[in-house]
Coordinates of C-alpha atoms and ligand atoms in Angstrom, one line a residue:
M208 CA -0.2 -0.1 0.1
Q209 CA 1.2 3.5 -1.1
E210 CA 1.8 5.6 1.7
T211 CA 1.2 9.4 1.2
L212 CA 3.1 12.5 2.9
H213 CA 2.4 16.0 3.0
Y214 CA 4.4 18.8 2.5
I215 CA 3.1 21.6 4.0
F216 CA 4.7 25.4 3.9
N217 CA 4.4 28.2 5.2
Q218 CA 6.9 31.6 3.9
G219 CA 10.1 29.3 3.2
R220 CA 9.8 26.9 6.4
I221 CA 7.9 23.5 6.8
M222 CA 5.4 22.2 8.7
L223 CA 7.0 18.6 11.0
H224 CA 5.2 16.6 13.1
K225 CA 6.9 16.4 16.5
G226 CA 6.6 13.1 18.1
E227 CA 9.5 11.0 19.8
K228 CA 11.0 12.4 16.7
Y229 CA 10.3 14.8 13.7
D230 CA 8.5 14.0 11.1
I231 CA 6.8 15.0 7.9
L232 CA 3.0 14.7 7.8
R233 CA 1.3 11.4 7.0
G234 CA -2.1 9.9 6.2
K235 CA -4.2 10.0 3.1
D236 CA -5.7 13.6 3.6
V237 CA -4.0 17.6 5.4
P238 CA -4.7 18.0 9.5
T239 CA -8.4 19.3 8.8
F240 CA -7.1 22.8 11.2
V241 CA -5.4 23.2 7.9
T242 CA -8.7 24.6 5.7
D243 CA -6.5 27.0 3.5
A244 CA -3.9 24.4 1.4
L245 CA -4.5 22.9 -1.9
P246 CA -2.4 19.8 -2.3
H247 CA -0.3 19.2 -5.2
L248 CA 0.7 15.9 -6.3
F249 CA 4.1 15.7 -7.4
V250 CA 5.5 12.6 -6.4
E251 CA 4.2 9.0 -7.0
T252 CA 6.0 5.6 -6.5
A253 CA 4.9 1.9 -5.2
D254 CA 5.3 3.1 -2.4
T255 CA 4.8 6.7 -2.3
I256 CA 2.2 8.8 -2.4
A257 CA 3.8 12.7 -1.9
Y258 CA 2.0 16.7 -1.2
A259 CA 3.0 20.0 -1.2
S260 CA 0.9 22.3 -0.5
S261 CA 1.0 26.1 1.8
T262 CA -0.8 27.6 4.1
A263 CA -1.0 31.3 5.2
L264 CA -1.9 29.6 9.4
E265 CA 1.1 30.6 11.6
E266 CA -0.5 29.5 14.7
L267 CA 0.0 25.2 14.8
P268 CA -1.5 23.3 17.5
E269 CA 0.4 20.9 19.9
G270 CA 2.3 18.3 18.6
Y271 CA 3.6 20.5 15.2
E272 CA 5.8 23.1 14.4
W273 CA 7.1 25.8 11.8
V274 CA 10.8 24.5 11.3
G275 CA 13.1 26.3 8.5
L276 CA 13.2 23.8 4.9
R277 CA 17.5 24.9 6.2
E278 CA 17.0 23.2 9.6
S279 CA 14.8 20.4 9.1
Y280 CA 18.2 18.9 7.3
H281 CA 19.1 18.6 11.2
L282 CA 15.3 17.1 12.0
L283 CA 14.2 14.7 9.1
P284 CA 16.1 11.6 7.8
K285 CA 17.8 13.0 4.8
P286 CA 15.3 11.4 2.0
L287 CA 12.3 13.0 3.2
Y288 CA 14.7 16.5 3.4
L289 CA 15.5 15.7 -0.1
Q290 CA 11.8 15.2 -0.8
A291 CA 11.2 18.4 0.5
G292 CA 12.8 20.2 -0.7
K293 CA 12.0 19.2 -3.8
A294 CA 7.8 20.6 -3.1
S295 CA 9.0 23.3 -1.9
E296 CA 10.6 24.1 -5.5
I297 CA 7.9 23.1 -6.8
L298 CA 5.8 25.1 -4.7
Y299 CA 8.2 27.8 -5.7
F300 CA 7.6 27.1 -9.6
D301 CA 3.8 27.3 -9.2
T302 CA 3.3 30.9 -7.9
H303 CA 6.4 32.0 -10.2
H304 CA 4.9 31.0 -13.0
R305 CA 0.9 31.7 -12.8
H306 CA 0.6 32.5 -16.4
C307 CA 2.5 32.0 -19.9
G308 CA 5.7 33.8 -20.4
L309 CA 4.5 33.6 -24.1
C310 CA 0.5 34.5 -24.5
G311 CA -0.1 35.4 -20.6
A312 CA -3.2 33.3 -20.4
P313 CA -4.0 31.5 -16.8
M314 CA -1.1 28.2 -16.6
R315 CA -2.4 25.3 -15.6
W316 CA -0.5 21.7 -14.0
N317 CA 0.2 19.2 -17.1
T318 CA 2.1 16.8 -14.9
P319 CA 2.8 16.6 -12.0
I320 CA 6.7 18.4 -12.6
S321 CA 5.3 20.6 -15.9
K322 CA 2.3 23.2 -16.7
C323 CA 0.9 24.1 -19.4
C324 CA -0.7 26.8 -21.2
T325 CA -4.6 27.0 -21.4
A326 CA -4.5 29.2 -24.1
C327 CA -1.3 28.9 -26.5
G328 CA -0.5 25.2 -25.0
E329 CA 3.4 26.0 -24.1
E330 CA 4.7 23.9 -21.9
I331 CA 7.0 24.0 -19.2
W332 CA 9.0 23.5 -16.4
P333 CA 11.1 23.9 -13.6
Q334 CA 14.4 25.8 -14.3
L335 CA 17.2 25.3 -11.8
S336 CA 19.9 28.2 -10.9
T337 CA 23.2 26.2 -11.7
A338 CA 26.2 27.4 -9.4
I339 CA 29.7 25.9 -8.6
I340 CA 31.3 26.0 -6.2
V341 CA 35.6 24.9 -6.0
L342 CA 38.2 24.0 -3.1
V343 CA 41.2 25.3 -5.0
H344 CA 44.5 23.6 -3.7
R345 CA 47.9 25.3 -2.8
G346 CA 50.1 22.5 -1.8
E347 CA 48.9 21.4 2.2
E348 CA 47.3 24.4 1.9
A349 CA 42.8 25.2 0.6
L350 CA 41.7 28.8 -0.1
L351 CA 39.2 29.5 1.8
V352 CA 36.6 33.0 1.3
K353 CA 34.4 34.6 3.4
A354 CA 31.5 36.8 1.6
K355 CA 29.5 40.2 2.4
N356 CA 26.6 38.3 2.2
F357 CA 27.4 35.7 4.2
R358 CA 24.8 36.0 8.1
R359 CA 27.2 33.6 10.1
N360 CA 31.2 34.3 10.5
Y361 CA 32.4 31.8 9.2
Y362 CA 34.5 30.8 5.4
G363 CA 32.9 29.1 2.7
L364 CA 34.4 28.5 -0.7
V365 CA 34.6 30.7 -3.5
A366 CA 31.6 30.1 -5.8
G367 CA 28.8 31.4 -8.0
F368 CA 26.5 31.0 -10.7
V369 CA 26.9 29.5 -13.5
E370 CA 26.1 32.2 -16.9
T371 CA 24.5 31.4 -20.4
G372 CA 27.1 30.0 -22.4
E373 CA 29.5 28.9 -20.4
S374 CA 30.6 25.8 -19.4
L375 CA 31.4 24.2 -16.0
E376 CA 35.1 24.6 -16.5
E377 CA 34.7 28.2 -17.4
C378 CA 32.8 28.9 -14.6
V379 CA 35.3 27.9 -11.7
Q380 CA 37.9 29.4 -13.6
R381 CA 36.4 33.2 -14.3
E382 CA 34.6 32.7 -10.5
V383 CA 37.7 32.0 -8.5
Y384 CA 39.8 34.6 -10.6
E385 CA 37.2 37.4 -10.2
E386 CA 36.8 36.7 -6.7
T387 CA 40.5 36.5 -5.9
G388 CA 42.7 37.2 -8.3
I389 CA 44.6 34.2 -8.9
T390 CA 44.6 31.2 -11.4
I391 CA 43.7 27.1 -11.6
T392 CA 43.8 24.2 -13.4
N393 CA 43.3 21.1 -13.0
I394 CA 39.9 21.4 -12.4
R395 CA 37.9 17.9 -11.3
Y396 CA 34.5 17.2 -10.4
H397 CA 34.0 16.1 -6.5
G398 CA 30.0 16.1 -6.5
S399 CA 26.6 17.9 -6.5
Q400 CA 23.8 18.7 -4.4
P401 CA 20.6 20.3 -4.8
W402 CA 19.7 23.7 -3.4
P403 CA 16.5 24.7 -3.5
Y404 CA 17.0 28.0 -1.6
P405 CA 15.1 28.6 -3.7
M406 CA 16.1 26.7 -7.3
G407 CA 19.7 25.4 -6.9
L408 CA 21.5 23.2 -8.3
M409 CA 25.5 23.1 -6.5
V410 CA 27.8 21.4 -8.2
G411 CA 31.5 21.3 -6.4
F412 CA 35.0 21.1 -8.1
H413 CA 38.4 20.6 -6.3
A414 CA 41.7 21.9 -8.6
D415 CA 44.4 23.1 -8.6
Y416 CA 46.6 26.8 -7.5
V417 CA 48.7 28.1 -10.2
E418 CA 49.9 31.3 -9.4
G419 CA 48.7 35.2 -8.6
D420 CA 48.3 36.9 -5.1
V421 CA 44.9 36.6 -3.4
S422 CA 43.2 40.0 -4.0
L423 CA 39.3 40.2 -3.4
L424 CA 39.1 41.9 -7.2
D425 CA 35.3 42.3 -7.4
G426 CA 33.6 43.4 -4.2
E427 CA 31.9 40.7 -3.3
L428 CA 34.6 38.9 -1.0
S429 CA 35.8 40.1 2.6
A430 CA 38.1 37.6 3.1
A431 CA 40.2 35.5 1.7
A432 CA 43.4 33.2 2.1
F433 CA 45.5 29.7 1.9
F434 CA 44.3 28.0 5.4
G435 CA 46.3 24.9 6.6
R436 CA 44.1 21.3 7.9
D437 CA 45.4 22.7 11.7
N438 CA 44.8 26.5 11.3
L439 CA 41.5 26.4 9.9
P440 CA 38.5 29.2 10.6
P441 CA 35.2 28.3 11.4
I442 CA 33.9 26.5 8.4
P443 CA 30.0 26.4 7.7
E444 CA 27.6 23.3 8.6
K445 CA 27.5 19.9 7.5
L446 CA 24.7 20.4 4.8
S447 CA 26.7 22.6 2.8
M448 CA 28.6 21.0 -0.4
A449 CA 31.1 23.5 1.1
R450 CA 31.0 21.6 3.8
R451 CA 31.6 18.6 1.9
L452 CA 34.0 19.8 0.0
I453 CA 36.3 20.5 3.3
D454 CA 35.5 17.8 4.9
S455 CA 37.0 15.4 1.8
W456 CA 40.4 17.7 1.5
I457 CA 40.8 17.0 4.8
D458 CA 40.3 13.2 4.5
E459 CA 42.6 13.3 1.7
V460 CA 45.3 13.0 5.0
Ligands
LIG745 ZN1 0.3 30.6 -23.5

């Protein structure tokens, strides 16, 4: 029998049931205290049916909590956190594509993951913003940077959005040079991860330093330097691709 999951959102927060552990809402229907949700089926497998919906409800009864999507990483099993990310992206896509970009007529859902224009038939799918992130090696050191817009006081890695007409490798080279003034070589793929904040795909790389002095060229960074493994500043939490790259470098020795 298929199990039904409900991913219900309010302003970037997801409703979790709090029993002994935190969990997604399970059961055929949305809870009766949520009266304004319009569930959209977005995943159906042999085992699972998953719905995404949003509500304006702020106050929740005992046993339920609003939790930030990022924070849910620490509370949910990873498959549920990932599916919550997909649900969030589906809702973002829905609210940002109510009308057709070609003719302006209303859009309707066509499949669980695409919409179709009610007048001209144009079909659209959610578009991801692809971003690269790279750990640059110089001998036993790694290049860590502090972005001006980081909310917390830690160092991360050079990152940036892929531009149209650009390969991932060209983007890695460009971002490193634009942000720090150094040149790199030997760019190698590490892994990727969905980044539903709001519609991203992070692609992680390692690369090797060639030449140049670190300088903050384009004003996006407040600090950048090479660090050794025994001399690390505060680094990002486990959730992020930045941390996965840094951990893989730490584990090399
Ligand atoms: Zn249209």
